[in-house]
Amino acid sequence: MYKNDIGINAGVIWHLLSHKGALSIREIGELTNYRESFMFLALGYLSRESKIRFFEKKRNVVYRIEPSSHGNLLLKNENIQVFTGYRTVV
């Protein structure tokens, strides 16, 4: 996996959380088909950038968009298309 791929995966997960709301790691995995290690890299990236929050709910860790970052995700490469499962976002 390349460094740029982490950002792409983070963008996909961010858009997914933006559309679906709070999701568990299992739900994110089912919707993206990412390997667990790729999900954790992307979630760590988003967490470090203060784009998501995580909390425990019924003994599961759940992730959601940080309210202050909603609608504010910038991808550095404008030519990258991120597939969210709903539409392609440029």
PDB file of C-alpha atoms in Angstrom:
ATOM      1  CA  MET A   1       0.000   0.000   0.000  1.00  0.00           C
ATOM      2  CA  TYR A   2       1.290   3.429  -0.896  1.00  0.00           C
ATOM      3  CA  LYS A   3       1.035   6.552   1.224  1.00  0.00           C
ATOM      4  CA  ASN A   4      -1.390   8.109  -1.272  1.00  0.00           C
ATOM      5  CA  ASP A   5      -3.670   5.052  -0.995  1.00  0.00           C
ATOM      6  CA  ILE A   6      -4.178   5.764   2.709  1.00  0.00           C
ATOM      7  CA  GLY A   7      -5.545   9.196   1.806  1.00  0.00           C
ATOM      8  CA  ILE A   8      -7.805   7.728  -0.870  1.00  0.00           C
ATOM      9  CA  ASN A   9      -9.163   5.109   1.546  1.00  0.00           C
ATOM     10  CA  ALA A  10      -9.619   7.816   4.186  1.00  0.00           C
ATOM     11  CA  GLY A  11     -11.649   9.852   1.692  1.00  0.00           C
ATOM     12  CA  VAL A  12     -13.878   6.890   0.882  1.00  0.00           C
ATOM     13  CA  ILE A  13     -14.480   6.173   4.576  1.00  0.00           C
ATOM     14  CA  TRP A  14     -15.091   9.859   5.347  1.00  0.00           C
ATOM     15  CA  HIS A  15     -17.716  10.103   2.581  1.00  0.00           C
ATOM     16  CA  LEU A  16     -19.287   6.854   3.749  1.00  0.00           C
ATOM     17  CA  LEU A  17     -19.589   8.178   7.318  1.00  0.00           C
ATOM     18  CA  SER A  18     -20.921  11.449   5.939  1.00  0.00           C
ATOM     19  CA  HIS A  19     -23.736   9.634   4.115  1.00  0.00           C
ATOM     20  CA  LYS A  20     -24.467   6.792   6.550  1.00  0.00           C
ATOM     21  CA  GLY A  21     -23.716   8.363   9.940  1.00  0.00           C
ATOM     22  CA  ALA A  22     -21.939   6.497  12.743  1.00  0.00           C
ATOM     23  CA  LEU A  23     -20.625   3.047  11.761  1.00  0.00           C
ATOM     24  CA  SER A  24     -18.700   0.260  13.457  1.00  0.00           C
ATOM     25  CA  ILE A  25     -15.479  -1.138  12.028  1.00  0.00           C
ATOM     26  CA  ARG A  26     -17.433  -4.224  10.916  1.00  0.00           C
ATOM     27  CA  GLU A  27     -19.965  -2.076   9.044  1.00  0.00           C
ATOM     28  CA  ILE A  28     -17.210  -0.016   7.406  1.00  0.00           C
ATOM     29  CA  GLY A  29     -15.513  -3.248   6.333  1.00  0.00           C
ATOM     30  CA  GLU A  30     -18.713  -4.659   4.862  1.00  0.00           C
ATOM     31  CA  LEU A  31     -19.405  -1.476   2.908  1.00  0.00           C
ATOM     32  CA  THR A  32     -15.861  -0.915   1.604  1.00  0.00           C
ATOM     33  CA  ASN A  33     -14.438  -4.446   1.401  1.00  0.00           C
ATOM     34  CA  TYR A  34     -11.146  -3.039   2.756  1.00  0.00           C
ATOM     35  CA  ARG A  35      -8.828  -5.261   4.729  1.00  0.00           C
ATOM     36  CA  GLU A  36      -8.806  -4.463   8.428  1.00  0.00           C
ATOM     37  CA  SER A  37      -5.268  -3.049   8.364  1.00  0.00           C
ATOM     38  CA  PHE A  38      -6.200  -0.626   5.543  1.00  0.00           C
ATOM     39  CA  MET A  39      -9.263   0.538   7.462  1.00  0.00           C
ATOM     40  CA  PHE A  40      -7.243   1.202  10.607  1.00  0.00           C
ATOM     41  CA  LEU A  41      -4.615   3.162   8.661  1.00  0.00           C
ATOM     42  CA  ALA A  42      -7.325   5.330   7.079  1.00  0.00           C
ATOM     43  CA  LEU A  43      -9.206   5.771  10.368  1.00  0.00           C
ATOM     44  CA  GLY A  44      -5.981   6.730  12.129  1.00  0.00           C
ATOM     45  CA  TYR A  45      -5.292   9.298   9.419  1.00  0.00           C
ATOM     46  CA  LEU A  46      -8.792  10.766   9.783  1.00  0.00           C
ATOM     47  CA  SER A  47      -8.521  10.782  13.562  1.00  0.00           C
ATOM     48  CA  ARG A  48      -5.129  12.517  13.500  1.00  0.00           C
ATOM     49  CA  GLU A  49      -6.565  15.183  11.195  1.00  0.00           C
ATOM     50  CA  SER A  50      -9.558  15.648  13.578  1.00  0.00           C
ATOM     51  CA  LYS A  51     -11.997  14.570  10.850  1.00  0.00           C
ATOM     52  CA  ILE A  52     -13.679  11.777  12.835  1.00  0.00           C
ATOM     53  CA  ARG A  53     -14.544  10.839  16.405  1.00  0.00           C
ATOM     54  CA  PHE A  54     -14.810   7.375  17.831  1.00  0.00           C
ATOM     55  CA  PHE A  55     -16.620   6.092  20.882  1.00  0.00           C
ATOM     56  CA  GLU A  56     -17.783   2.841  22.414  1.00  0.00           C
ATOM     57  CA  LYS A  57     -21.376   1.744  21.875  1.00  0.00           C
ATOM     58  CA  LYS A  58     -22.592  -1.639  23.097  1.00  0.00           C
ATOM     59  CA  ARG A  59     -19.018  -2.948  23.410  1.00  0.00           C
ATOM     60  CA  ASN A  60     -18.138  -1.920  19.839  1.00  0.00           C
ATOM     61  CA  VAL A  61     -16.063   1.030  18.685  1.00  0.00           C
ATOM     62  CA  VAL A  62     -18.154   3.309  16.473  1.00  0.00           C
ATOM     63  CA  TYR A  63     -16.807   6.033  14.198  1.00  0.00           C
ATOM     64  CA  ARG A  64     -18.540   9.212  13.077  1.00  0.00           C
ATOM     65  CA  ILE A  65     -17.712  12.495  11.368  1.00  0.00           C
ATOM     66  CA  GLU A  66     -16.309  15.214  13.595  1.00  0.00           C
ATOM     67  CA  PRO A  67     -19.075  17.870  13.481  1.00  0.00           C
ATOM     68  CA  SER A  68     -16.594  20.665  12.734  1.00  0.00           C
ATOM     69  CA  SER A  69     -15.261  18.801   9.660  1.00  0.00           C
ATOM     70  CA  HIS A  70     -18.616  17.907   8.083  1.00  0.00           C
ATOM     71  CA  GLY A  71     -18.489  18.938   4.440  1.00  0.00           C
ATOM     72  CA  ASN A  72     -14.842  19.930   4.779  1.00  0.00           C
ATOM     73  CA  LEU A  73     -12.687  17.059   3.475  1.00  0.00           C
ATOM     74  CA  LEU A  74     -10.063  18.085   0.975  1.00  0.00           C
ATOM     75  CA  LEU A  75      -8.241  15.562  -1.170  1.00  0.00           C
ATOM     76  CA  LYS A  76      -4.830  16.816  -2.222  1.00  0.00           C
ATOM     77  CA  ASN A  77      -4.988  15.319  -5.723  1.00  0.00           C
ATOM     78  CA  GLU A  78      -8.027  16.728  -7.516  1.00  0.00           C
ATOM     79  CA  ASN A  79      -7.762  14.035 -10.198  1.00  0.00           C
ATOM     80  CA  ILE A  80      -8.485  11.254  -7.705  1.00  0.00           C
ATOM     81  CA  GLN A  81     -12.010   9.939  -7.934  1.00  0.00           C
ATOM     82  CA  VAL A  82     -13.371   8.463  -4.743  1.00  0.00           C
ATOM     83  CA  PHE A  83     -16.048   5.804  -5.077  1.00  0.00           C
ATOM     84  CA  THR A  84     -18.474   5.917  -2.176  1.00  0.00           C
ATOM     85  CA  GLY A  85     -20.880   3.240  -3.351  1.00  0.00           C
ATOM     86  CA  TYR A  86     -23.459   5.898  -4.124  1.00  0.00           C
ATOM     87  CA  ARG A  87     -21.672   7.960  -6.732  1.00  0.00           C
ATOM     88  CA  THR A  88     -18.201   8.952  -7.785  1.00  0.00           C
ATOM     89  CA  VAL A  89     -16.987  12.073  -6.017  1.00  0.00           C
ATOM     90  CA  VAL A  90     -14.212  14.174  -7.545  1.00  0.00           C
TER      91      VAL A  90
END
